Amino acid sequence: MKVPVKVDGRELTLSNLDKVLYPDFGFTKAEVIDYYSRVAPVLLPHLRGRPLTVKRYPNGVTGQFFFEKNAPDHTPGWVRRVSLPVPGSTKNRESIDFAVVDDLPTLVYYANLAALELHVPQWRVDDDGRALPPDTLVFDLDPGAPATIVECTRVAVMLRDALERDGLKAVPKTSGNKGMQLYADWDCREEPSAYARRLAQRLEKEHPGQVVSVMTKKLRPGKVFIDWSQNNPAKTTVAPYSLRARERPTVSTPLAWKEVEDCERPEDLVFTAPDVLARVEKRGDLFGRA
C-alpha cells in the first residue's frame, strides 16, 4: 500500500509501511520513518552539508543490503545533490552525485527507501557544492574479542585526556554496534590522519596491553584498535543518531562522559531507537558540536 504524505511542504509517497525490517524486534518501516522524523531536530545538524552514503536494507536486516553513494536519476529534484570527484572509484567513475540531507523531507525520503544506516565524511561542502577542509577529527574504537565496549571506554578516557592536552575537546558516542567513537572539532592545524595516527601510536606505546594502532587482526585480541584512518577524506563514519542494522534497532548514541566513565557492562551502553528518543527528550543533544 502506498501512502501520500506532505512533509514540510514536500510531497512524498511512503510504501510498505508494515514491512518488518528488524524481525527479532518486530520493528517496521513505519517505525523507522517515525524514529528518523522524531529524532530529526538533533540528527539534521550533524548531516547538513555532508555528502551522504547510505546502507539500504529493502528486505530488512536479515536480507541483502547495498551501499549507495550516488543519488540515482529518479531522486526527487528537491533533494540537494552535489557532484564530487571520486579518485580511485571501484566503478571507474570520475565523479558521483551525492545527496546531502539538509532537511526533514530528504531524511524521510531516505527512511522510506529503508536506508537504515546513514554515513557521512568528516568534512562538509559549501553552498556551491565544493568540498571544504575537514572540520571534524574522529577516532573509531574497535574492541578485539574478548574485549568489549567496556575496554573501549577505558581507552576513550585516555584519548579524551590526550586530546585535551592538545586543546581539543572530545565528545563520545556508541557505534551502535560493538564499539564507540570519539569526535572533536578540528582546526586544520595539520593533516588530520597524520595527527590521529601519531596520537594512536603514542597511546599504543604507553598502553601496549590495552591499545593497538594497526589493523592486523592477530594483534587485536583483547585490545582496542584505535582506527585513525577514518580521517581519510574518502572515508565515512556512521552519523550520530543513525540506526544500525543489527538484530535490534540499535542507534549510534551520543553519550555523557560520566556514562563512559561508569560503564561496567556492555549492556550499559546499548540503546535502541525508543531509548534514544527518550534520552533526547530528557537530555537534548549530547553531541551538540555540529
PDB file of N, CA and C in Angstrom, residues 46-134:
ATOM      1  N   HIS A  46      23.959  17.313  12.264  1.00  0.00           N
ATOM      2  CA  HIS A  46      25.158  16.508  12.049  1.00  0.00           C
ATOM      3  C   HIS A  46      25.236  15.954  10.631  1.00  0.00           C
ATOM      4  N   LEU A  47      24.151  16.106   9.870  1.00  0.00           N
ATOM      5  CA  LEU A  47      24.138  15.671   8.473  1.00  0.00           C
ATOM      6  C   LEU A  47      24.285  16.828   7.493  1.00  0.00           C
ATOM      7  N   ARG A  48      23.846  18.000   7.885  1.00  0.00           N
ATOM      8  CA  ARG A  48      23.795  19.131   6.951  1.00  0.00           C
ATOM      9  C   ARG A  48      25.161  19.411   6.342  1.00  0.00           C
ATOM     10  N   GLY A  49      25.143  19.537   5.027  1.00  0.00           N
ATOM     11  CA  GLY A  49      26.371  19.889   4.307  1.00  0.00           C
ATOM     12  C   GLY A  49      27.312  18.722   4.079  1.00  0.00           C
ATOM     13  N   ARG A  50      26.962  17.528   4.549  1.00  0.00           N
ATOM     14  CA  ARG A  50      27.870  16.383   4.427  1.00  0.00           C
ATOM     15  C   ARG A  50      27.332  15.400   3.374  1.00  0.00           C
ATOM     16  N   PRO A  51      28.128  15.082   2.364  1.00  0.00           N
ATOM     17  CA  PRO A  51      27.692  14.118   1.349  1.00  0.00           C
ATOM     18  C   PRO A  51      27.314  12.780   1.990  1.00  0.00           C
ATOM     19  N   LEU A  52      26.220  12.218   1.547  1.00  0.00           N
ATOM     20  CA  LEU A  52      25.626  11.061   2.211  1.00  0.00           C
ATOM     21  C   LEU A  52      25.991   9.741   1.531  1.00  0.00           C
ATOM     22  N   THR A  53      26.335   8.765   2.349  1.00  0.00           N
ATOM     23  CA  THR A  53      26.400   7.361   1.920  1.00  0.00           C
ATOM     24  C   THR A  53      25.417   6.593   2.799  1.00  0.00           C
ATOM     25  N   VAL A  54      24.583   5.760   2.174  1.00  0.00           N
ATOM     26  CA  VAL A  54      23.608   5.002   2.956  1.00  0.00           C
ATOM     27  C   VAL A  54      23.834   3.507   2.773  1.00  0.00           C
ATOM     28  N   LYS A  55      23.392   2.736   3.778  1.00  0.00           N
ATOM     29  CA  LYS A  55      23.282   1.296   3.647  1.00  0.00           C
ATOM     30  C   LYS A  55      21.793   0.984   3.630  1.00  0.00           C
ATOM     31  N   ARG A  56      21.325   0.445   2.508  1.00  0.00           N
ATOM     32  CA  ARG A  56      19.902   0.176   2.337  1.00  0.00           C
ATOM     33  C   ARG A  56      19.596  -1.309   2.531  1.00  0.00           C
ATOM     34  N   TYR A  57      18.508  -1.564   3.257  1.00  0.00           N
ATOM     35  CA  TYR A  57      18.082  -2.931   3.576  1.00  0.00           C
ATOM     36  C   TYR A  57      16.628  -3.101   3.149  1.00  0.00           C
ATOM     37  N   PRO A  58      16.367  -3.206   1.844  1.00  0.00           N
ATOM     38  CA  PRO A  58      14.970  -3.245   1.381  1.00  0.00           C
ATOM     39  C   PRO A  58      14.174  -4.418   1.939  1.00  0.00           C
ATOM     40  N   ASN A  59      14.862  -5.513   2.312  1.00  0.00           N
ATOM     41  CA  ASN A  59      14.170  -6.671   2.878  1.00  0.00           C
ATOM     42  C   ASN A  59      14.520  -6.886   4.348  1.00  0.00           C
ATOM     43  N   GLY A  60      14.913  -5.811   5.014  1.00  0.00           N
ATOM     44  CA  GLY A  60      15.200  -5.890   6.434  1.00  0.00           C
ATOM     45  C   GLY A  60      16.624  -6.318   6.728  1.00  0.00           C
ATOM     46  N   VAL A  61      16.962  -6.302   8.013  1.00  0.00           N
ATOM     47  CA  VAL A  61      18.351  -6.503   8.420  1.00  0.00           C
ATOM     48  C   VAL A  61      18.845  -7.927   8.184  1.00  0.00           C
ATOM     49  N   THR A  62      17.922  -8.877   7.984  1.00  0.00           N
ATOM     50  CA  THR A  62      18.349 -10.249   7.698  1.00  0.00           C
ATOM     51  C   THR A  62      18.474 -10.507   6.200  1.00  0.00           C
ATOM     52  N   GLY A  63      18.108  -9.514   5.386  1.00  0.00           N
ATOM     53  CA  GLY A  63      18.201  -9.669   3.936  1.00  0.00           C
ATOM     54  C   GLY A  63      19.469  -9.028   3.392  1.00  0.00           C
ATOM     55  N   GLN A  64      19.587  -9.045   2.088  1.00  0.00           N
ATOM     56  CA  GLN A  64      20.754  -8.437   1.454  1.00  0.00           C
ATOM     57  C   GLN A  64      20.675  -6.918   1.568  1.00  0.00           C
ATOM     58  N   PHE A  65      21.839  -6.284   1.620  1.00  0.00           N
ATOM     59  CA  PHE A  65      21.893  -4.822   1.694  1.00  0.00           C
ATOM     60  C   PHE A  65      22.849  -4.325   0.626  1.00  0.00           C
ATOM     61  N   PHE A  66      22.810  -3.028   0.391  1.00  0.00           N
ATOM     62  CA  PHE A  66      23.799  -2.431  -0.510  1.00  0.00           C
ATOM     63  C   PHE A  66      24.101  -1.013  -0.068  1.00  0.00           C
ATOM     64  N   PHE A  67      25.348  -0.614  -0.344  1.00  0.00           N
ATOM     65  CA  PHE A  67      25.752   0.769  -0.117  1.00  0.00           C
ATOM     66  C   PHE A  67      25.280   1.610  -1.299  1.00  0.00           C
ATOM     67  N   GLU A  68      24.877   2.832  -1.028  1.00  0.00           N
ATOM     68  CA  GLU A  68      24.509   3.743  -2.105  1.00  0.00           C
ATOM     69  C   GLU A  68      25.122   5.104  -1.839  1.00  0.00           C
ATOM     70  N   LYS A  69      26.012   5.498  -2.735  1.00  0.00           N
ATOM     71  CA  LYS A  69      26.613   6.831  -2.673  1.00  0.00           C
ATOM     72  C   LYS A  69      25.958   7.744  -3.704  1.00  0.00           C
ATOM     73  N   ASN A  70      25.817   7.220  -4.898  1.00  0.00           N
ATOM     74  CA  ASN A  70      25.281   8.014  -6.000  1.00  0.00           C
ATOM     75  C   ASN A  70      23.767   8.149  -5.880  1.00  0.00           C
ATOM     76  N   ALA A  71      23.270   9.383  -5.906  1.00  0.00           N
ATOM     77  CA  ALA A  71      21.822   9.612  -5.890  1.00  0.00           C
ATOM     78  C   ALA A  71      21.288   9.359  -7.297  1.00  0.00           C
ATOM     79  N   PRO A  72      20.475   8.320  -7.499  1.00  0.00           N
ATOM     80  CA  PRO A  72      20.034   7.970  -8.858  1.00  0.00           C
ATOM     81  C   PRO A  72      19.164   9.041  -9.488  1.00  0.00           C
ATOM     82  N   ASP A  73      18.955   8.884 -10.798  1.00  0.00           N
ATOM     83  CA  ASP A  73      18.224   9.893 -11.566  1.00  0.00           C
ATOM     84  C   ASP A  73      16.802  10.106 -11.061  1.00  0.00           C
ATOM     85  N   HIS A  74      16.198   9.055 -10.475  1.00  0.00           N
ATOM     86  CA  HIS A  74      14.796   9.200 -10.034  1.00  0.00           C
ATOM     87  C   HIS A  74      14.674   9.876  -8.663  1.00  0.00           C
ATOM     88  N   THR A  75      15.815  10.301  -8.080  1.00  0.00           N
ATOM     89  CA  THR A  75      15.763  11.049  -6.815  1.00  0.00           C
ATOM     90  C   THR A  75      14.990  12.351  -7.042  1.00  0.00           C
ATOM     91  N   PRO A  76      14.083  12.714  -6.140  1.00  0.00           N
ATOM     92  CA  PRO A  76      13.303  13.951  -6.341  1.00  0.00           C
ATOM     93  C   PRO A  76      14.203  15.167  -6.570  1.00  0.00           C
ATOM     94  N   GLY A  77      13.736  16.065  -7.403  1.00  0.00           N
ATOM     95  CA  GLY A  77      14.526  17.243  -7.735  1.00  0.00           C
ATOM     96  C   GLY A  77      14.811  18.151  -6.557  1.00  0.00           C
ATOM     97  N   TRP A  78      13.971  18.075  -5.508  1.00  0.00           N
ATOM     98  CA  TRP A  78      14.179  18.956  -4.356  1.00  0.00           C
ATOM     99  C   TRP A  78      15.232  18.422  -3.384  1.00  0.00           C
ATOM    100  N   VAL A  79      15.718  17.194  -3.611  1.00  0.00           N
ATOM    101  CA  VAL A  79      16.818  16.678  -2.779  1.00  0.00           C
ATOM    102  C   VAL A  79      18.118  17.334  -3.236  1.00  0.00           C
ATOM    103  N   ARG A  80      18.817  17.938  -2.300  1.00  0.00           N
ATOM    104  CA  ARG A  80      20.075  18.595  -2.657  1.00  0.00           C
ATOM    105  C   ARG A  80      21.099  17.556  -3.099  1.00  0.00           C
ATOM    106  N   ARG A  81      21.756  17.824  -4.234  1.00  0.00           N
ATOM    107  CA  ARG A  81      22.800  16.935  -4.721  1.00  0.00           C
ATOM    108  C   ARG A  81      24.049  17.740  -5.055  1.00  0.00           C
ATOM    109  N   VAL A  82      25.191  17.119  -4.816  1.00  0.00           N
ATOM    110  CA  VAL A  82      26.465  17.756  -5.144  1.00  0.00           C
ATOM    111  C   VAL A  82      27.319  16.746  -5.900  1.00  0.00           C
ATOM    112  N   SER A  83      27.945  17.206  -6.963  1.00  0.00           N
ATOM    113  CA  SER A  83      28.807  16.344  -7.763  1.00  0.00           C
ATOM    114  C   SER A  83      30.238  16.519  -7.292  1.00  0.00           C
ATOM    115  N   LEU A  84      30.848  15.400  -6.866  1.00  0.00           N
ATOM    116  CA  LEU A  84      32.188  15.459  -6.296  1.00  0.00           C
ATOM    117  C   LEU A  84      33.076  14.412  -6.943  1.00  0.00           C
ATOM    118  N   PRO A  85      34.352  14.740  -7.128  1.00  0.00           N
ATOM    119  CA  PRO A  85      35.281  13.758  -7.701  1.00  0.00           C
ATOM    120  C   PRO A  85      35.489  12.587  -6.751  1.00  0.00           C
ATOM    121  N   VAL A  86      35.672  11.402  -7.325  1.00  0.00           N
ATOM    122  CA  VAL A  86      35.929  10.198  -6.515  1.00  0.00           C
ATOM    123  C   VAL A  86      37.118   9.445  -7.110  1.00  0.00           C
ATOM    124  N   PRO A  87      38.325   9.965  -6.894  1.00  0.00           N
ATOM    125  CA  PRO A  87      39.506   9.286  -7.444  1.00  0.00           C
ATOM    126  C   PRO A  87      39.623   7.866  -6.889  1.00  0.00           C
ATOM    127  N   GLY A  88      39.960   6.930  -7.775  1.00  0.00           N
ATOM    128  CA  GLY A  88      40.113   5.546  -7.333  1.00  0.00           C
ATOM    129  C   GLY A  88      38.799   4.812  -7.174  1.00  0.00           C
ATOM    130  N   SER A  89      37.722   5.318  -7.752  1.00  0.00           N
ATOM    131  CA  SER A  89      36.415   4.674  -7.624  1.00  0.00           C
ATOM    132  C   SER A  89      36.476   3.237  -8.121  1.00  0.00           C
ATOM    133  N   THR A  90      35.851   2.322  -7.356  1.00  0.00           N
ATOM    134  CA  THR A  90      35.816   0.912  -7.767  1.00  0.00           C
ATOM    135  C   THR A  90      34.952   0.721  -9.008  1.00  0.00           C
ATOM    136  N   LYS A  91      34.110   1.700  -9.332  1.00  0.00           N
ATOM    137  CA  LYS A  91      33.258   1.597 -10.515  1.00  0.00           C
ATOM    138  C   LYS A  91      33.760   2.490 -11.656  1.00  0.00           C
ATOM    139  N   ASN A  92      35.010   2.946 -11.515  1.00  0.00           N
ATOM    140  CA  ASN A  92      35.666   3.756 -12.557  1.00  0.00           C
ATOM    141  C   ASN A  92      34.880   5.021 -12.904  1.00  0.00           C
ATOM    142  N   ARG A  93      34.260   5.612 -11.890  1.00  0.00           N
ATOM    143  CA  ARG A  93      33.555   6.869 -12.115  1.00  0.00           C
ATOM    144  C   ARG A  93      34.454   8.026 -11.696  1.00  0.00           C
ATOM    145  N   GLU A  94      34.444   9.070 -12.477  1.00  0.00           N
ATOM    146  CA  GLU A  94      35.263  10.239 -12.140  1.00  0.00           C
ATOM    147  C   GLU A  94      34.599  11.092 -11.075  1.00  0.00           C
ATOM    148  N   SER A  95      33.276  11.063 -11.041  1.00  0.00           N
ATOM    149  CA  SER A  95      32.554  11.842 -10.035  1.00  0.00           C
ATOM    150  C   SER A  95      31.272  11.110  -9.654  1.00  0.00           C
ATOM    151  N   ILE A  96      30.727  11.495  -8.506  1.00  0.00           N
ATOM    152  CA  ILE A  96      29.475  10.919  -8.009  1.00  0.00           C
ATOM    153  C   ILE A  96      28.561  12.059  -7.598  1.00  0.00           C
ATOM    154  N   ASP A  97      27.285  11.896  -7.904  1.00  0.00           N
ATOM    155  CA  ASP A  97      26.275  12.852  -7.436  1.00  0.00           C
ATOM    156  C   ASP A  97      25.774  12.388  -6.068  1.00  0.00           C
ATOM    157  N   PHE A  98      26.305  12.996  -5.028  1.00  0.00           N
ATOM    158  CA  PHE A  98      25.910  12.652  -3.665  1.00  0.00           C
ATOM    159  C   PHE A  98      24.672  13.442  -3.260  1.00  0.00           C
ATOM    160  N   ALA A  99      23.810  12.814  -2.497  1.00  0.00           N
ATOM    161  CA  ALA A  99      22.741  13.558  -1.830  1.00  0.00           C
ATOM    162  C   ALA A  99      23.308  14.194  -0.568  1.00  0.00           C
ATOM    163  N   VAL A 100      22.699  15.292  -0.153  1.00  0.00           N
ATOM    164  CA  VAL A 100      23.035  15.954   1.104  1.00  0.00           C
ATOM    165  C   VAL A 100      21.730  16.124   1.876  1.00  0.00           C
ATOM    166  N   VAL A 101      21.696  15.588   3.095  1.00  0.00           N
ATOM    167  CA  VAL A 101      20.452  15.633   3.882  1.00  0.00           C
ATOM    168  C   VAL A 101      20.435  16.919   4.694  1.00  0.00           C
ATOM    169  N   ASP A 102      19.797  17.925   4.127  1.00  0.00           N
ATOM    170  CA  ASP A 102      19.735  19.234   4.788  1.00  0.00           C
ATOM    171  C   ASP A 102      18.403  19.472   5.490  1.00  0.00           C
ATOM    172  N   ASP A 103      17.404  18.608   5.234  1.00  0.00           N
ATOM    173  CA  ASP A 103      16.070  18.911   5.753  1.00  0.00           C
ATOM    174  C   ASP A 103      15.292  17.630   6.042  1.00  0.00           C
ATOM    175  N   LEU A 104      14.156  17.808   6.699  1.00  0.00           N
ATOM    176  CA  LEU A 104      13.327  16.674   7.099  1.00  0.00           C
ATOM    177  C   LEU A 104      12.764  15.897   5.913  1.00  0.00           C
ATOM    178  N   PRO A 105      12.248  16.534   4.855  1.00  0.00           N
ATOM    179  CA  PRO A 105      11.729  15.743   3.737  1.00  0.00           C
ATOM    180  C   PRO A 105      12.775  14.794   3.145  1.00  0.00           C
ATOM    181  N   THR A 106      14.018  15.256   3.035  1.00  0.00           N
ATOM    182  CA  THR A 106      15.064  14.385   2.489  1.00  0.00           C
ATOM    183  C   THR A 106      15.327  13.214   3.421  1.00  0.00           C
ATOM    184  N   LEU A 107      15.328  13.475   4.719  1.00  0.00           N
ATOM    185  CA  LEU A 107      15.535  12.407   5.701  1.00  0.00           C
ATOM    186  C   LEU A 107      14.420  11.371   5.616  1.00  0.00           C
ATOM    187  N   VAL A 108      13.185  11.824   5.522  1.00  0.00           N
ATOM    188  CA  VAL A 108      12.048  10.907   5.410  1.00  0.00           C
ATOM    189  C   VAL A 108      12.113  10.133   4.095  1.00  0.00           C
ATOM    190  N   TYR A 109      12.512  10.806   3.032  1.00  0.00           N
ATOM    191  CA  TYR A 109      12.652  10.138   1.729  1.00  0.00           C
ATOM    192  C   TYR A 109      13.592   8.944   1.837  1.00  0.00           C
ATOM    193  N   TYR A 110      14.729   9.148   2.490  1.00  0.00           N
ATOM    194  CA  TYR A 110      15.700   8.051   2.609  1.00  0.00           C
ATOM    195  C   TYR A 110      15.233   6.976   3.593  1.00  0.00           C
ATOM    196  N   ALA A 111      14.552   7.375   4.639  1.00  0.00           N
ATOM    197  CA  ALA A 111      13.999   6.375   5.561  1.00  0.00           C
ATOM    198  C   ALA A 111      13.010   5.476   4.832  1.00  0.00           C
ATOM    199  N   ASN A 112      12.233   6.055   3.924  1.00  0.00           N
ATOM    200  CA  ASN A 112      11.261   5.272   3.156  1.00  0.00           C
ATOM    201  C   ASN A 112      11.944   4.303   2.192  1.00  0.00           C
ATOM    202  N   LEU A 113      13.194   4.570   1.844  1.00  0.00           N
ATOM    203  CA  LEU A 113      13.967   3.664   0.992  1.00  0.00           C
ATOM    204  C   LEU A 113      14.634   2.556   1.806  1.00  0.00           C
ATOM    205  N   ALA A 114      14.306   2.467   3.093  1.00  0.00           N
ATOM    206  CA  ALA A 114      14.950   1.507   4.003  1.00  0.00           C
ATOM    207  C   ALA A 114      16.454   1.754   4.071  1.00  0.00           C
ATOM    208  N   ALA A 115      16.826   3.048   4.004  1.00  0.00           N
ATOM    209  CA  ALA A 115      18.216   3.441   4.233  1.00  0.00           C
ATOM    210  C   ALA A 115      18.403   3.507   5.746  1.00  0.00           C
ATOM    211  N   LEU A 116      18.655   2.347   6.337  1.00  0.00           N
ATOM    212  CA  LEU A 116      18.703   2.277   7.800  1.00  0.00           C
ATOM    213  C   LEU A 116      19.911   3.008   8.355  1.00  0.00           C
ATOM    214  N   GLU A 117      21.049   2.874   7.689  1.00  0.00           N
ATOM    215  CA  GLU A 117      22.291   3.469   8.203  1.00  0.00           C
ATOM    216  C   GLU A 117      22.697   4.678   7.361  1.00  0.00           C
ATOM    217  N   LEU A 118      23.037   5.757   8.050  1.00  0.00           N
ATOM    218  CA  LEU A 118      23.463   6.998   7.410  1.00  0.00           C
ATOM    219  C   LEU A 118      24.938   7.244   7.762  1.00  0.00           C
ATOM    220  N   HIS A 119      25.770   7.357   6.738  1.00  0.00           N
ATOM    221  CA  HIS A 119      27.208   7.543   6.948  1.00  0.00           C
ATOM    222  C   HIS A 119      27.648   8.834   6.248  1.00  0.00           C
ATOM    223  N   VAL A 120      28.514   9.593   6.914  1.00  0.00           N
ATOM    224  CA  VAL A 120      28.973  10.873   6.357  1.00  0.00           C
ATOM    225  C   VAL A 120      30.475  11.046   6.615  1.00  0.00           C
ATOM    226  N   PRO A 121      31.140  11.884   5.804  1.00  0.00           N
ATOM    227  CA  PRO A 121      32.562  12.139   5.999  1.00  0.00           C
ATOM    228  C   PRO A 121      32.806  13.206   7.062  1.00  0.00           C
ATOM    229  N   GLN A 122      34.073  13.495   7.307  1.00  0.00           N
ATOM    230  CA  GLN A 122      34.445  14.462   8.345  1.00  0.00           C
ATOM    231  C   GLN A 122      34.599  15.871   7.768  1.00  0.00           C
ATOM    232  N   TRP A 123      33.948  16.137   6.663  1.00  0.00           N
ATOM    233  CA  TRP A 123      34.013  17.446   6.012  1.00  0.00           C
ATOM    234  C   TRP A 123      32.653  17.749   5.390  1.00  0.00           C
ATOM    235  N   ARG A 124      32.463  19.006   5.101  1.00  0.00           N
ATOM    236  CA  ARG A 124      31.213  19.466   4.500  1.00  0.00           C
ATOM    237  C   ARG A 124      31.485  20.070   3.128  1.00  0.00           C
ATOM    238  N   VAL A 125      30.414  20.418   2.437  1.00  0.00           N
ATOM    239  CA  VAL A 125      30.516  21.184   1.203  1.00  0.00           C
ATOM    240  C   VAL A 125      29.950  22.581   1.449  1.00  0.00           C
ATOM    241  N   ASP A 126      30.414  23.529   0.639  1.00  0.00           N
ATOM    242  CA  ASP A 126      29.885  24.890   0.777  1.00  0.00           C
ATOM    243  C   ASP A 126      28.587  25.027  -0.014  1.00  0.00           C
ATOM    244  N   ASP A 127      28.061  26.231  -0.062  1.00  0.00           N
ATOM    245  CA  ASP A 127      26.768  26.451  -0.732  1.00  0.00           C
ATOM    246  C   ASP A 127      26.821  26.140  -2.219  1.00  0.00           C
ATOM    247  N   ASP A 128      28.023  26.174  -2.792  1.00  0.00           N
ATOM    248  CA  ASP A 128      28.186  25.870  -4.213  1.00  0.00           C
ATOM    249  C   ASP A 128      28.554  24.411  -4.457  1.00  0.00           C
ATOM    250  N   GLY A 129      28.570  23.606  -3.392  1.00  0.00           N
ATOM    251  CA  GLY A 129      28.851  22.190  -3.545  1.00  0.00           C
ATOM    252  C   GLY A 129      30.313  21.828  -3.602  1.00  0.00           C
ATOM    253  N   ARG A 130      31.179  22.767  -3.226  1.00  0.00           N
ATOM    254  CA  ARG A 130      32.620  22.469  -3.221  1.00  0.00           C
ATOM    255  C   ARG A 130      33.042  21.944  -1.856  1.00  0.00           C
ATOM    256  N   ALA A 131      33.937  20.966  -1.862  1.00  0.00           N
ATOM    257  CA  ALA A 131      34.390  20.366  -0.611  1.00  0.00           C
ATOM    258  C   ALA A 131      35.193  21.367   0.213  1.00  0.00           C
ATOM    259  N   LEU A 132      34.871  21.436   1.490  1.00  0.00           N
ATOM    260  CA  LEU A 132      35.587  22.287   2.430  1.00  0.00           C
ATOM    261  C   LEU A 132      36.631  21.448   3.179  1.00  0.00           C
ATOM    262  N   PRO A 133      37.599  22.092   3.833  1.00  0.00           N
ATOM    263  CA  PRO A 133      38.575  21.335   4.621  1.00  0.00           C
ATOM    264  C   PRO A 133      37.876  20.569   5.747  1.00  0.00           C
ATOM    265  N   PRO A 134      38.464  19.476   6.231  1.00  0.00           N
ATOM    266  CA  PRO A 134      37.861  18.714   7.319  1.00  0.00           C
ATOM    267  C   PRO A 134      37.604  19.590   8.545  1.00  0.00           C
TER     268      PRO A 134
END
